[in-house]
Structure formats: structure tokens, C-alpha cells
CSV table of C-alpha atoms and ligand atoms in Angstrom, one decimal:
chain,number,residue,atom,x,y,z
A,9,MET,CA,-23.6,7.7,21.0
A,10,ALA,CA,-20.9,10.2,20.2
A,11,LEU,CA,-18.4,7.4,20.3
A,12,GLU,CA,-20.4,5.5,17.8
A,13,GLU,CA,-20.6,8.5,15.5
A,14,ASN,CA,-16.9,8.8,15.9
A,15,ASN,CA,-16.3,5.2,15.0
A,16,LYS,CA,-18.4,5.5,12.0
A,17,GLU,CA,-16.6,8.6,10.8
A,18,GLN,CA,-13.4,6.9,11.5
A,19,SER,CA,-14.2,3.8,9.4
A,20,ALA,CA,-15.4,6.0,6.6
A,21,ALA,CA,-12.2,7.9,6.7
A,22,ASN,CA,-10.3,4.6,6.9
A,23,SER,CA,-11.7,3.3,3.7
A,24,PHE,CA,-11.8,6.7,1.8
A,25,PHE,CA,-8.3,7.8,2.7
A,26,MET,CA,-7.1,4.2,3.2
A,27,LEU,CA,-5.7,5.0,6.5
A,28,PRO,CA,-4.4,1.6,7.5
A,29,SER,CA,-2.4,1.5,4.3
A,30,PHE,CA,-1.3,5.0,4.7
A,31,VAL,CA,-0.1,4.5,8.2
A,32,LEU,CA,1.7,1.3,7.2
A,33,SER,CA,3.4,3.0,4.3
A,34,LEU,CA,4.7,5.6,6.7
A,35,ILE,CA,5.9,3.1,9.2
A,36,GLU,CA,7.6,1.2,6.3
A,37,GLN,CA,9.5,4.3,5.3
A,38,VAL,CA,10.6,5.1,8.8
A,39,LEU,CA,11.7,1.5,9.4
A,40,ASN,CA,13.7,1.4,6.2
A,41,GLN,CA,15.4,4.7,7.0
A,42,ALA,CA,16.4,3.3,10.4
A,43,LEU,CA,17.5,0.1,8.7
A,44,LYS,CA,19.9,2.0,6.5
A,45,LEU,CA,21.5,3.5,9.5
A,46,ASP,CA,22.2,0.2,11.2
A,47,PRO,CA,24.1,-2.1,8.8
A,48,SER,CA,24.4,-4.8,11.5
A,49,LEU,CA,20.7,-5.5,11.1
A,50,VAL,CA,21.1,-6.3,7.4
A,51,ASP,CA,23.1,-9.4,8.5
A,52,LYS,CA,20.6,-10.3,11.1
A,53,LEU,CA,17.7,-10.1,8.7
A,54,LYS,CA,19.6,-11.8,5.8
A,55,GLU,CA,18.6,-15.2,7.2
A,56,VAL,CA,14.9,-14.4,6.9
A,57,GLU,CA,15.1,-12.8,3.5
A,58,HIS,CA,11.9,-13.5,1.6
A,59,GLN,CA,10.4,-15.2,4.7
A,60,ARG,CA,7.0,-13.7,5.5
A,61,LEU,CA,5.9,-12.9,9.0
A,62,LEU,CA,2.3,-12.3,9.6
A,63,VAL,CA,1.5,-10.2,12.6
A,64,GLU,CA,-2.0,-10.0,13.9
A,65,VAL,CA,-2.7,-7.1,16.2
A,66,ARG,CA,-5.8,-8.5,17.8
A,67,ASP,CA,-7.2,-5.5,19.5
A,68,TRP,CA,-6.7,-3.3,16.4
A,69,GLN,CA,-8.2,-6.0,14.2
A,70,GLN,CA,-5.3,-5.6,11.8
A,71,LYS,CA,-3.1,-8.1,10.1
A,72,ILE,CA,0.3,-7.0,8.8
A,73,ALA,CA,2.5,-9.0,6.4
A,74,ILE,CA,6.1,-8.3,6.9
A,75,THR,CA,8.8,-9.4,4.4
A,76,TYR,CA,12.4,-8.5,4.2
A,77,ALA,CA,13.7,-8.5,0.7
A,78,ASN,CA,16.3,-6.5,-1.3
A,79,GLN,CA,17.6,-5.0,2.0
A,80,GLN,CA,14.3,-3.5,2.7
A,81,LEU,CA,11.3,-4.2,4.9
A,82,HIS,CA,8.0,-4.5,3.0
A,83,LEU,CA,4.9,-4.0,5.1
A,84,TYR,CA,1.4,-4.7,3.7
A,85,THR,CA,-2.0,-5.1,5.2
A,86,ALA,CA,-2.6,-8.8,5.0
A,87,VAL,CA,-5.7,-10.1,3.2
A,88,GLU,CA,-7.6,-13.2,4.0
A,89,HIS,CA,-5.8,-16.5,3.4
A,90,ALA,CA,-2.5,-14.6,3.1
A,91,ASP,CA,0.2,-17.3,3.2
A,92,ALA,CA,3.1,-16.8,5.5
A,93,ASP,CA,6.0,-18.7,6.9
A,94,CYS,CA,5.2,-17.7,10.5
A,95,MET,CA,2.2,-16.0,12.1
A,96,ILE,CA,2.1,-14.3,15.5
A,97,SER,CA,-1.0,-12.9,17.1
A,98,ALA,CA,-1.3,-10.8,20.2
A,99,ASN,CA,-2.6,-7.6,21.6
A,100,ILE,CA,-0.7,-4.4,20.9
A,101,ASN,CA,0.6,-4.1,24.4
A,102,THR,CA,2.1,-7.5,24.2
A,103,LEU,CA,3.7,-6.8,20.9
A,104,LEU,CA,5.1,-3.5,22.1
A,105,ALA,CA,6.6,-5.2,25.2
A,106,LEU,CA,8.5,-7.7,23.0
A,107,LYS,CA,11.9,-6.5,23.8
A,108,ASN,CA,13.9,-9.6,23.3
A,109,PRO,CA,13.2,-12.8,21.3
A,110,ALA,CA,13.4,-15.0,24.5
A,111,MET,CA,10.2,-13.3,25.6
A,112,LEU,CA,8.3,-15.0,22.7
A,113,THR,CA,8.2,-18.4,24.3
A,114,GLN,CA,7.4,-16.9,27.6
A,115,LEU,CA,4.4,-15.1,26.2
A,116,ILE,CA,3.3,-18.2,24.4
A,117,ARG,CA,3.3,-20.1,27.6
A,118,GLN,CA,1.3,-17.3,29.2
A,119,ASP,CA,-1.3,-17.6,26.4
A,120,LYS,CA,-0.7,-14.0,25.6
A,121,LEU,CA,0.7,-14.7,22.1
A,122,ASP,CA,-0.2,-17.3,19.5
A,123,LEU,CA,2.4,-18.5,17.1
A,124,GLN,CA,2.1,-20.7,14.1
A,125,GLY,CA,5.0,-21.8,11.9
A,126,ASP,CA,8.7,-21.2,12.3
A,127,LEU,CA,9.5,-19.7,15.7
A,128,ASN,CA,12.9,-18.8,14.4
A,129,ILE,CA,11.4,-16.3,11.9
A,130,ALA,CA,9.5,-14.5,14.5
A,131,GLN,CA,12.6,-14.4,16.7
A,132,ARG,CA,14.7,-12.9,14.0
A,133,TYR,CA,12.3,-10.2,13.0
A,134,SER,CA,11.5,-9.3,16.6
A,135,SER,CA,15.1,-9.1,17.5
A,136,ALA,CA,15.7,-6.8,14.6
A,137,PHE,CA,12.7,-4.6,15.4
A,138,SER,CA,13.6,-4.3,19.1
A,139,SER,CA,17.1,-3.2,18.3
A,140,LEU,CA,15.9,-0.3,16.1
A,141,ASP,CA,15.8,2.8,18.2
A,142,ILE,CA,13.3,5.0,16.5
A,143,ASP,CA,11.8,8.3,17.7
A,144,TRP,CA,8.5,7.7,16.0
A,145,PRO,CA,6.8,11.1,16.4
A,146,GLU,CA,9.8,12.9,15.1
A,147,GLN,CA,10.3,10.5,12.2
A,148,LEU,CA,6.7,10.6,11.2
A,149,ALA,CA,6.7,14.4,11.4
A,150,LYS,CA,9.4,14.4,8.6
A,151,TYR,CA,6.7,13.4,6.2
A,152,VAL,CA,4.4,16.3,7.0
A,153,GLY,CA,5.7,18.0,3.9
A,154,ASP,CA,5.0,15.0,1.7
A,155,ALA,CA,1.6,14.1,2.8
A,156,PRO,CA,-1.6,16.0,2.6
A,157,ALA,CA,-2.0,17.7,6.0
A,158,GLN,CA,-5.5,16.4,6.6
A,159,GLN,CA,-4.4,12.8,6.1
A,160,LEU,CA,-1.6,13.2,8.5
A,161,TYR,CA,-3.8,14.9,11.0
A,162,LEU,CA,-6.2,11.9,10.9
A,163,HIS,CA,-3.3,9.6,11.0
A,164,LEU,CA,-1.9,11.2,14.1
A,165,GLN,CA,-5.2,11.3,15.8
A,166,SER,CA,-5.7,7.6,15.3
A,167,LEU,CA,-2.2,7.0,16.6
A,168,GLN,CA,-3.1,9.0,19.6
A,169,GLN,CA,-6.2,7.0,20.2
A,170,GLN,CA,-4.3,3.9,19.8
A,171,SER,CA,-1.7,4.9,22.2
A,172,LYS,CA,-4.4,5.8,24.7
A,173,LYS,CA,-5.9,2.4,24.2
A,174,ALA,CA,-2.6,0.7,24.6
A,175,LYS,CA,-2.1,2.6,27.9
A,176,SER,CA,-5.5,1.7,29.3
A,177,GLN,CA,-5.0,-1.9,28.2
A,178,LEU,CA,-1.6,-2.0,29.9
A,179,ASP,CA,-3.3,-0.8,33.1
A,180,SER,CA,-6.0,-3.4,33.0
A,181,THR,CA,-3.6,-6.2,32.0
A,182,LEU,CA,-1.4,-5.3,34.9
A,183,ILE,CA,-4.3,-5.3,37.3
A,184,SER,CA,-5.6,-8.7,36.2
A,185,LEU,CA,-2.1,-10.1,36.1
A,186,CYS,CA,-1.5,-9.0,39.7
A,187,GLN,CA,-4.9,-10.2,40.9
A,188,ASP,CA,-5.1,-13.7,39.5
A,189,GLU,CA,-2.3,-14.9,37.2
A,190,LEU,CA,1.0,-13.8,38.5
A,191,ALA,CA,0.6,-14.9,42.1
A,192,ILE,CA,0.5,-18.5,41.0
A,193,THR,CA,2.7,-18.6,37.9
A,194,ILE,CA,5.5,-16.2,38.4
A,195,HIS,CA,8.2,-15.7,41.0
A,196,PRO,CA,7.7,-12.4,43.0
A,197,LEU,CA,11.0,-11.1,41.8
A,198,GLU,CA,9.9,-11.5,38.2
A,199,LEU,CA,6.7,-9.8,39.1
A,200,VAL,CA,8.7,-6.8,40.4
A,201,GLN,CA,10.7,-6.7,37.3
A,202,PHE,CA,7.7,-7.0,35.1
A,203,LYS,CA,6.0,-4.2,36.9
A,204,GLN,CA,9.1,-2.0,36.4
A,205,GLN,CA,9.2,-2.7,32.8
A,206,ASN,CA,5.5,-1.9,32.5
A,207,ARG,CA,6.0,1.3,34.3
A,208,ALA,CA,8.8,2.3,31.9
A,209,LEU,CA,6.7,1.4,28.9
A,210,LYS,CA,3.7,3.3,30.3
A,211,SER,CA,5.7,6.4,30.7
A,212,GLN,CA,7.2,5.9,27.2
A,213,VAL,CA,3.7,5.7,25.8
A,214,ALA,CA,2.6,8.8,27.7
A,215,ALA,CA,5.6,10.7,26.3
A,216,ILE,CA,4.8,9.6,22.8
A,217,GLU,CA,1.2,10.7,23.3
A,218,GLN,CA,2.4,14.1,24.5
A,219,ARG,CA,4.6,14.5,21.4
A,220,ILE,CA,1.7,13.5,19.1
A,221,ASN,CA,-0.4,16.1,20.9
A,222,ALA,CA,2.2,18.7,20.3
A,223,LEU,CA,2.4,17.7,16.6
A,224,ILE,CA,-1.3,18.0,16.1
A,225,LYS,CA,-1.3,21.4,17.6
A,226,ALA,CA,1.6,22.4,15.4
A,227,LEU,CA,-0.3,21.4,12.2
B,7,MET,CA,-9.1,25.9,-7.7
B,8,ASN,CA,-9.4,29.4,-9.0
B,9,GLU,CA,-7.8,29.7,-12.3
B,10,ASN,CA,-6.4,33.2,-12.7
B,11,PRO,CA,-5.4,33.7,-16.4
B,12,GLU,CA,-3.1,36.7,-15.6
B,13,LYS,CA,-1.2,34.7,-13.0
B,14,THR,CA,-0.9,31.9,-15.5
B,15,THR,CA,0.7,34.2,-18.1
B,16,HIS,CA,2.7,35.7,-15.3
B,17,PHE,CA,4.2,32.3,-14.4
B,18,GLY,CA,4.9,31.8,-18.0
B,19,TYR,CA,2.8,28.7,-18.6
B,20,LYS,CA,2.0,29.9,-22.1
B,21,THR,CA,5.6,29.9,-23.2
B,22,VAL,CA,5.9,26.3,-22.1
B,23,ALA,CA,2.7,25.6,-24.0
B,24,GLU,CA,4.2,26.9,-27.2
B,25,THR,CA,7.5,25.0,-27.0
B,26,GLU,CA,6.0,21.7,-26.0
B,27,LYS,CA,3.2,21.7,-28.5
B,28,ALA,CA,5.5,20.4,-31.3
B,29,SER,CA,6.2,17.2,-29.4
B,30,MET,CA,2.6,16.5,-28.9
B,31,VAL,CA,1.6,13.3,-30.7
B,32,ALA,CA,-1.7,11.7,-31.4
B,33,ASP,CA,-1.1,9.0,-28.9
B,34,VAL,CA,-2.2,10.2,-25.4
B,35,PHE,CA,0.5,8.3,-23.6
B,36,HIS,CA,3.3,9.5,-25.8
B,37,SER,CA,2.4,12.9,-24.8
B,38,VAL,CA,2.0,12.3,-21.0
B,39,ALA,CA,4.8,9.8,-20.5
B,40,THR,CA,7.4,12.1,-19.0
B,41,LYS,CA,5.0,14.0,-16.8
B,42,TYR,CA,3.1,10.8,-16.0
B,43,ASP,CA,4.3,10.2,-12.4
B,44,VAL,CA,4.0,13.9,-11.4
B,45,MET,CA,0.5,14.1,-12.7
B,46,ASN,CA,-0.5,10.8,-11.0
B,47,ASP,CA,0.5,12.2,-7.6
B,48,LEU,CA,-1.1,15.5,-8.2
B,49,MET,CA,-4.4,14.2,-9.6
B,50,SER,CA,-5.0,11.6,-7.0
B,51,PHE,CA,-3.4,13.6,-4.1
B,52,GLY,CA,-0.9,10.7,-3.8
B,53,ILE,CA,-3.6,8.2,-3.1
B,54,HIS,CA,-2.8,6.2,-6.2
B,55,ARG,CA,0.2,4.9,-4.3
B,56,LEU,CA,-2.1,3.5,-1.7
B,57,TRP,CA,-4.3,1.9,-4.3
B,58,LYS,CA,-1.2,0.3,-5.7
B,59,ARG,CA,-0.2,-0.9,-2.3
B,60,GLN,CA,-3.5,-2.5,-1.9
B,61,THR,CA,-2.9,-4.3,-5.1
B,62,ILE,CA,0.4,-5.7,-3.9
B,63,ALA,CA,-1.2,-6.6,-0.6
B,64,SER,CA,-3.8,-8.7,-2.5
B,65,SER,CA,-1.3,-10.3,-4.9
B,66,GLY,CA,-0.1,-13.2,-2.9
B,67,ILE,CA,3.3,-12.6,-4.5
B,68,ARG,CA,6.2,-14.8,-3.3
B,69,LYS,CA,9.8,-15.4,-4.0
B,70,GLY,CA,10.3,-17.1,-7.4
B,71,HIS,CA,7.0,-16.0,-8.9
B,72,HIS,CA,6.7,-15.0,-12.5
B,73,VAL,CA,4.7,-11.8,-12.8
B,74,LEU,CA,3.4,-9.7,-15.7
B,75,ASP,CA,2.7,-6.1,-15.0
B,76,LEU,CA,0.6,-5.4,-18.0
B,77,ALA,CA,0.0,-1.8,-19.2
B,78,GLY,CA,2.7,-1.3,-16.6
B,79,GLY,CA,3.7,2.1,-17.9
B,80,THR,CA,6.3,3.7,-15.6
B,81,GLY,CA,6.6,0.6,-13.5
B,82,ASP,CA,5.4,1.5,-10.0
B,83,LEU,CA,4.1,-2.1,-9.4
B,84,THR,CA,7.1,-3.7,-11.2
B,85,ALA,CA,9.4,-1.9,-8.8
B,86,LYS,CA,7.9,-3.7,-5.8
B,87,PHE,CA,7.3,-7.0,-7.5
B,88,SER,CA,10.9,-7.1,-8.6
B,89,GLN,CA,12.1,-7.0,-5.0
B,90,LEU,CA,9.5,-9.4,-3.7
B,91,VAL,CA,10.1,-12.2,-6.3
B,92,GLY,CA,13.9,-12.0,-5.8
B,93,ASP,CA,16.5,-13.4,-8.1
B,94,THR,CA,14.7,-16.6,-8.7
B,95,GLY,CA,11.6,-14.8,-9.9
B,96,GLN,CA,10.9,-12.7,-13.0
B,97,VAL,CA,8.8,-9.6,-13.7
B,98,VAL,CA,7.8,-8.5,-17.2
B,99,LEU,CA,6.9,-4.9,-17.6
B,100,GLY,CA,4.6,-4.9,-20.6
B,101,ASP,CA,3.1,-1.9,-22.4
B,102,ILE,CA,1.9,-1.0,-25.8
B,103,ASN,CA,3.7,2.3,-25.7
B,104,SER,CA,7.4,2.7,-26.2
B,105,SER,CA,7.6,6.1,-24.5
B,106,MET,CA,6.0,4.8,-21.3
B,107,LEU,CA,8.3,1.7,-21.4
B,108,LYS,CA,11.3,4.0,-21.8
B,109,VAL,CA,10.4,6.2,-18.9
B,110,GLY,CA,9.7,3.1,-16.8
B,111,ARG,CA,13.0,1.4,-17.7
B,112,GLU,CA,15.0,4.6,-16.8
B,113,LYS,CA,13.1,5.0,-13.5
B,114,LEU,CA,13.7,1.3,-12.4
B,115,HIS,CA,17.3,1.4,-13.5
B,116,ASN,CA,17.8,4.5,-11.4
B,117,LEU,CA,16.3,2.7,-8.4
B,118,GLY,CA,18.9,0.0,-8.9
B,119,LEU,CA,16.4,-2.6,-9.9
B,120,VAL,CA,18.0,-4.7,-12.6
B,121,GLY,CA,18.4,-8.4,-13.3
B,122,ASN,CA,14.9,-9.8,-13.0
B,123,ILE,CA,12.9,-7.3,-15.1
B,124,ASP,CA,12.1,-7.6,-18.8
B,125,TYR,CA,10.7,-4.7,-20.7
B,126,VAL,CA,8.5,-5.9,-23.5
B,127,GLN,CA,6.3,-3.9,-25.9
B,128,MET,CA,3.0,-5.7,-26.3
B,129,ASN,CA,-0.7,-5.3,-26.9
B,130,ALA,CA,-2.9,-6.7,-24.1
B,131,GLU,CA,-5.2,-8.1,-26.7
B,132,ALA,CA,-2.6,-10.5,-28.0
B,133,LEU,CA,-0.1,-11.3,-25.3
B,134,PRO,CA,3.1,-12.8,-26.8
B,135,PHE,CA,3.6,-15.6,-24.3
B,136,PRO,CA,2.9,-19.4,-24.2
B,137,ASP,CA,-0.1,-20.7,-22.2
B,138,ASN,CA,0.4,-21.1,-18.5
B,139,SER,CA,3.3,-18.8,-18.1
B,140,PHE,CA,2.6,-16.5,-15.1
B,141,ASP,CA,1.7,-16.8,-11.4
B,142,LEU,CA,0.3,-13.3,-11.4
B,143,ILE,CA,-0.9,-10.7,-13.8
B,144,THR,CA,-1.7,-7.2,-12.8
B,145,ILE,CA,-3.2,-4.4,-15.0
B,146,ALA,CA,-3.4,-1.1,-13.2
B,147,PHE,CA,-5.3,1.8,-14.8
B,148,GLY,CA,-4.7,0.1,-18.1
B,149,LEU,CA,-7.7,-2.0,-19.1
B,150,ARG,CA,-9.9,1.0,-19.8
B,151,ASN,CA,-7.5,2.0,-22.6
B,152,VAL,CA,-7.7,-1.3,-24.3
B,153,THR,CA,-10.0,-1.5,-27.3
B,154,ASP,CA,-11.3,-5.0,-27.0
B,155,GLN,CA,-11.4,-5.7,-23.3
B,156,ASN,CA,-12.9,-9.1,-23.5
B,157,LYS,CA,-10.3,-10.3,-25.9
B,158,ALA,CA,-7.6,-8.9,-23.5
B,159,LEU,CA,-9.2,-10.8,-20.6
B,160,ARG,CA,-9.2,-14.0,-22.5
B,161,SER,CA,-5.5,-13.5,-23.5
B,162,MET,CA,-4.6,-12.9,-19.8
B,163,TYR,CA,-6.5,-16.0,-18.8
B,164,ARG,CA,-4.6,-18.1,-21.4
B,165,ILE,CA,-1.1,-17.1,-20.2
B,166,LEU,CA,-1.8,-17.5,-16.4
B,167,LYS,CA,-0.7,-20.7,-14.8
B,168,PRO,CA,-3.4,-22.8,-13.1
B,169,GLY,CA,-3.7,-21.4,-9.6
B,170,GLY,CA,-2.5,-18.0,-10.9
B,171,ARG,CA,-4.4,-14.8,-10.3
B,172,LEU,CA,-5.3,-11.7,-12.2
B,173,LEU,CA,-5.6,-8.3,-10.4
B,174,ILE,CA,-7.3,-5.4,-12.2
B,175,LEU,CA,-7.0,-2.0,-10.6
B,176,GLU,CA,-9.2,0.5,-12.4
B,177,PHE,CA,-11.4,3.5,-12.0
B,178,SER,CA,-14.9,2.5,-11.3
B,179,LYS,CA,-18.2,3.7,-10.1
B,180,PRO,CA,-18.4,5.7,-6.8
B,181,GLU,CA,-20.8,4.1,-4.4
B,182,GLN,CA,-22.5,7.3,-3.3
B,183,GLU,CA,-24.4,9.9,-5.4
B,184,LEU,CA,-22.8,12.9,-3.7
B,185,LEU,CA,-19.3,11.5,-4.1
B,186,SER,CA,-20.1,10.7,-7.7
B,187,LYS,CA,-21.2,14.4,-8.3
B,188,ALA,CA,-18.1,15.8,-6.7
B,189,TYR,CA,-15.9,13.4,-8.5
B,190,ASP,CA,-17.5,14.4,-11.9
B,191,PHE,CA,-16.9,18.0,-11.2
B,192,TYR,CA,-13.3,17.2,-10.2
B,193,SER,CA,-12.6,15.1,-13.3
B,194,PHE,CA,-14.3,17.2,-15.9
B,195,ASN,CA,-13.2,20.7,-14.7
B,196,ILE,CA,-10.3,20.5,-12.4
B,197,LEU,CA,-8.4,17.6,-13.9
B,198,PRO,CA,-8.1,19.0,-17.5
B,199,THR,CA,-7.0,22.3,-16.0
B,200,MET,CA,-4.3,20.6,-14.0
B,201,GLY,CA,-3.4,18.7,-17.1
B,202,LYS,CA,-3.0,21.9,-18.9
B,203,LEU,CA,-1.0,23.7,-16.3
B,204,VAL,CA,1.4,20.9,-15.4
B,205,ALA,CA,1.7,18.7,-18.5
B,206,ASN,CA,0.5,21.3,-21.0
B,207,ASP,CA,-2.0,18.8,-22.2
B,208,SER,CA,-5.6,19.3,-21.3
B,209,GLU,CA,-6.9,17.1,-24.0
B,210,SER,CA,-5.2,14.0,-22.7
B,211,TYR,CA,-6.7,14.6,-19.3
B,212,GLN,CA,-10.1,15.3,-20.8
B,213,TYR,CA,-9.6,11.9,-22.5
B,214,LEU,CA,-8.8,10.4,-19.1
B,215,ALA,CA,-12.0,11.8,-17.5
B,216,GLU,CA,-14.1,10.5,-20.4
B,217,SER,CA,-12.4,7.1,-20.6
B,218,ILE,CA,-13.1,6.7,-16.8
B,219,ARG,CA,-16.8,7.3,-17.4
B,220,MET,CA,-17.0,4.8,-20.3
B,221,HIS,CA,-15.3,2.0,-18.3
B,222,PRO,CA,-17.6,-0.8,-17.1
B,223,ASP,CA,-18.8,-0.6,-13.5
B,224,GLN,CA,-17.8,-3.1,-10.8
B,225,GLU,CA,-20.4,-5.7,-11.5
B,226,THR,CA,-20.0,-5.5,-15.3
B,227,LEU,CA,-16.3,-6.0,-15.1
B,228,LYS,CA,-16.7,-8.9,-12.7
B,229,ALA,CA,-19.1,-10.5,-15.2
B,230,MET,CA,-16.6,-10.0,-18.0
B,231,MET,CA,-13.9,-11.7,-16.0
B,232,ASN,CA,-16.2,-14.7,-15.3
B,233,GLU,CA,-17.0,-14.8,-19.0
B,234,ALA,CA,-13.3,-15.0,-19.8
B,235,GLY,CA,-13.0,-18.0,-17.6
B,236,PHE,CA,-11.9,-16.6,-14.3
B,237,GLU,CA,-13.1,-18.1,-11.1
B,238,GLN,CA,-13.7,-16.9,-7.5
B,239,THR,CA,-13.9,-13.4,-8.9
B,240,THR,CA,-14.3,-10.7,-6.4
B,241,TYR,CA,-13.8,-7.0,-6.1
B,242,GLN,CA,-13.0,-4.5,-3.4
B,243,ASN,CA,-14.0,-0.8,-3.6
B,244,LEU,CA,-11.3,1.6,-2.8
B,245,THR,CA,-11.8,5.3,-1.9
B,246,GLY,CA,-15.6,5.0,-2.1
B,247,GLY,CA,-15.6,3.1,-5.4
B,248,ILE,CA,-13.7,5.7,-7.3
B,249,VAL,CA,-11.3,2.8,-7.8
B,250,ALA,CA,-12.0,-0.9,-7.6
B,251,LEU,CA,-9.6,-3.8,-7.3
B,252,HIS,CA,-10.9,-6.9,-9.1
B,253,ARG,CA,-9.4,-10.3,-8.5
B,254,GLY,CA,-9.9,-13.6,-10.3
B,255,PHE,CA,-8.2,-17.0,-10.4
B,256,LYS,CA,-7.5,-19.5,-13.1
B,257,TYR,CA,-7.9,-23.1,-12.0
C,304,SAM,C1,-2.7,5.1,-17.0
C,304,SAM,S1,-1.3,4.2,-17.6
C,304,SAM,C2,-1.0,3.1,-16.2
C,304,SAM,C3,0.4,2.8,-16.0
C,304,SAM,C4,0.7,2.1,-14.7
C,304,SAM,N1,0.1,0.7,-14.7
C,304,SAM,C5,0.3,2.8,-13.5
C,304,SAM,O1,-0.7,2.4,-12.8
C,304,SAM,O2,0.9,3.8,-13.1
C,304,SAM,C6,-2.0,3.2,-18.8
C,304,SAM,C7,-1.0,2.4,-19.7
C,304,SAM,O3,-1.7,1.5,-20.5
C,304,SAM,C8,-1.0,1.4,-21.7
C,304,SAM,N2,-1.8,0.7,-22.7
C,304,SAM,C9,-2.9,1.3,-23.3
C,304,SAM,N3,-3.5,0.4,-24.2
C,304,SAM,C10,-2.8,-0.7,-24.1
C,304,SAM,C11,-2.8,-2.0,-24.7
C,304,SAM,N4,-3.8,-2.3,-25.6
C,304,SAM,N5,-2.0,-3.0,-24.3
C,304,SAM,C12,-1.0,-2.7,-23.4
C,304,SAM,N6,-0.9,-1.5,-22.8
C,304,SAM,C13,-1.7,-0.5,-23.1
C,304,SAM,C14,-0.6,2.8,-22.0
C,304,SAM,O4,0.5,2.9,-22.9
C,304,SAM,C15,-0.2,3.3,-20.6
C,304,SAM,O5,1.2,3.1,-20.3
């Protein structure tokens, strides 16, 4: 019940303050700042200039259109029938785990990720993203002065919820992977490695969550 | 917001008022042009940027497109469009008001956006382009200022290419009674006061509040678009209907 109320309030807040757009605009700013600091990425992304990658985050029910143009990344919420040169669709934990482009094909084979269109585009973008080393909470905190505090508070809260969700999903994915899939499809060594990576990711998520908590308290 | 007249004099707003009065001209937008961006942020708590982002998100804009940012003023939308259409595309920033165009041109130049933007003074009611010229026309917070809106819509329809789309971002009718009341209070009391304090121009912002109330509501505007020939016309309420984004296609 309380959860339902919460959800309702959240979706009202979403449409009134346009939270998804707001969050995306912050992420876009942070990404572009990071891009400026890493000129090598400009070359990497040059090849996909004006190519549009659509990313569907299944468990968030959000679609994001990403375009690199004029040495900047442009992130927008994607509307229905948005045309793109490549589309990938996966849960957030899968997307977060995308550390190198080679994993793309692996994830597709495992049915964890759908891809339509030009694989090369997804690979380019994902390799650029994964080489950006961004301290998200710290970067987002820089915008405290810019944005109305209430909006940021809501934004951080939703981030917090999302990271919690990501964490619990990682847990359940891991369990189900261990129980049924991995035993038949993956070499035990790979499994060990996968578990290690997951553990690292989990602790990263936990750390982010802690920092967000600290930020919320500081507000 | 508690207005404290003593504090106001103390901060010297009155002096500003005297000196700037001379430059006030009959045309509302001549008088707000230089403060336009600041006021936009203040008045909407920055949310106008998100309304504009939603417009871009719905635009289907691609490299090579020809875009008209009508009543484009200080060029917020043009700035993004210019980047997204690239060097093979073209963006026209069109506005009836030379002061707004001037502020827009300076702003976009300072952002380093040159090469694919044209600045053209024009009246939305009689657009100076051949038929079937544009892939996309946007008019953000502009239509309500146009005298003959039906004529303007027909003119936009004419210059769109088949397959092209029109996006109208405009104040509209809040969905809920309570929000509507709060919003009325805000726009008829607080807005003109802010306008006075920041831009020394409460009348222009009084005009703004009034023009918003006079503007057709969501369904009426949708019907007007259909009347002008647009198809697959839809709208999306933003921020509880304070603003609506209408979209229509020409086929
Ligand atoms: C509120 S501003 C909007 C500017 C910009 N689109 C934005 O969203 O920030 C309205 C603009 O409409 C312009 N305008 C008013 N009547 C017009 C007309 N008949 N034809 C073209 N532009 C007009 C004004 O000069 C002004 O720049």
C-alpha cells in the first residue's frame, strides 16, 4: 500500500518536475565534462558522429537516444517510433556491467541483451562510455547550486532507489545464473571471474549508494 | 515572496527603474530581449529548459535536416538543432523582432555555433519560404503572440515538406483545479513583481500572464492544427498542463 502511494507520488513528481528529462540533462552535462578531459575519446567517437544509439533500460522502462555531434553527447528521452541506427535493450545491471565491447556479443548470446541495427555503433559508444571514469555522486553534487534543491533531492532519491534495485537485481541474477544457466553454458573459470566482477560491481554500487545517502543528508 | 518596499529601495531597484525607463518601447519583446534568458530561468525555475528538451526529444531531428525555429527569440532550440543537423543541415532562426534576433545571434556566436544557422526577420503569418522547404518547424512560446494564429498555422503547413512535422510548445491549461489556482496566483501576482524587480518591466510580464490565459487550450489548438491541414495531431501535457507540446505532420 505504502509502496503504491509512493509510486503514485513518484510518477506525479516525474511528470510535474519532468524528472527523467532532468536526470538525463544532468547526466549529459557530466558526460560532456568528462569528454572534454579525455581528448582520445573524441577520436573514438568521431566514427559514430551523428549516428543514433537507442538504449532501452528495460527494468526502468526508459528509452534513451544518444547522439554524438559537434564533439558533444546529446542524450534525450526517446519517444515512440524514434528512429535510430542501432538499438540495444537490456536491464540496467547488464548495461552497467558492459565493461568492454566484446561483452556485447556475449550478452546477446546469453539472451541478456537485444540488439538491432549496426553492432559497430553500439560497440563504439559502449567502449567510449566504459573508458570514462566518472565519480557520479561527486559530479552530480556540483550542480547543487544550479538546480532547485527540491528537484535534486528527488533526483538523488530516485537514483538511490534505482541503485538499490540494481543491487537486488544483481543478486537475483547471480543466483539464477548459478542455479540453472551457468552450469551448462559457461566454463567454471569464467564463472569464477564473472562472480568476482559481480562482487566488485556490487560493492561499487553500495559505495555509490552510501555517497548518495551522505549527499541527501547534506542537503 | 514578500515584497518589502524598503528593502527594494535599499537595494536600489528604483534607480535602475529610472535609468532604464527611457529605453522602454511599445513592443514587449524589444523591452525584454536582453533580460529574456534570465527571466525565463527565474520565472519557470529553470523548467523551461526541460520543456525545450522534451521538444527536441520529440522532433525526430537528424543530420541533414532543414529546420525552422520560428519565433525562435534567443535561440535555445536553434543551438541544439544546429549541432544535431550538422554541416549538411540548415537551421533558420526566425523572429519578428530584431532585438530578440540580435540577442540570439550574439548568444549563438558566443557558443561557437556558426556555419549552418541563418537569422531571418519574419512574421509567422506570412513565412518567406517556398512550399515544401522544411523537415521540421518548431514554435516555442511564440504562437500565443501571433495575431492571426490560423493564418500562421496554414503558412507553416505550406512550407513544411511532406513527411515533415510541426511542434508547438506553448502555455496551456493546467489539468487540475488546484494547480490552476496556484498557477493563476503565481502568474498574476508573483510574475509581474519579478518582472519589475529583475527586468524593470512589470507590464510586459503582466502581458505575459494575460496572453497565457487568452491562448487556446489543448483541444482547441489541436483542432486548429487539424483545420490547417495537419495530420496525426497529438499533444503531450508537461508539468501538469501548464505547458503542452503539440505535434502534427504534413503528408
Ligand atoms: C516568449 S518568446 C520565445 C522565444 C524562444 N522561442 C524561447 O522559447 O525561448 C516569443 C517570441 O515570439 C516572437 N514573435 C511574436 N510574434 C511573432 C510573429 N508574428 N512572428 C514571428 N515571431 C513572433 C517574439 O519576438 C519573441 O521573440
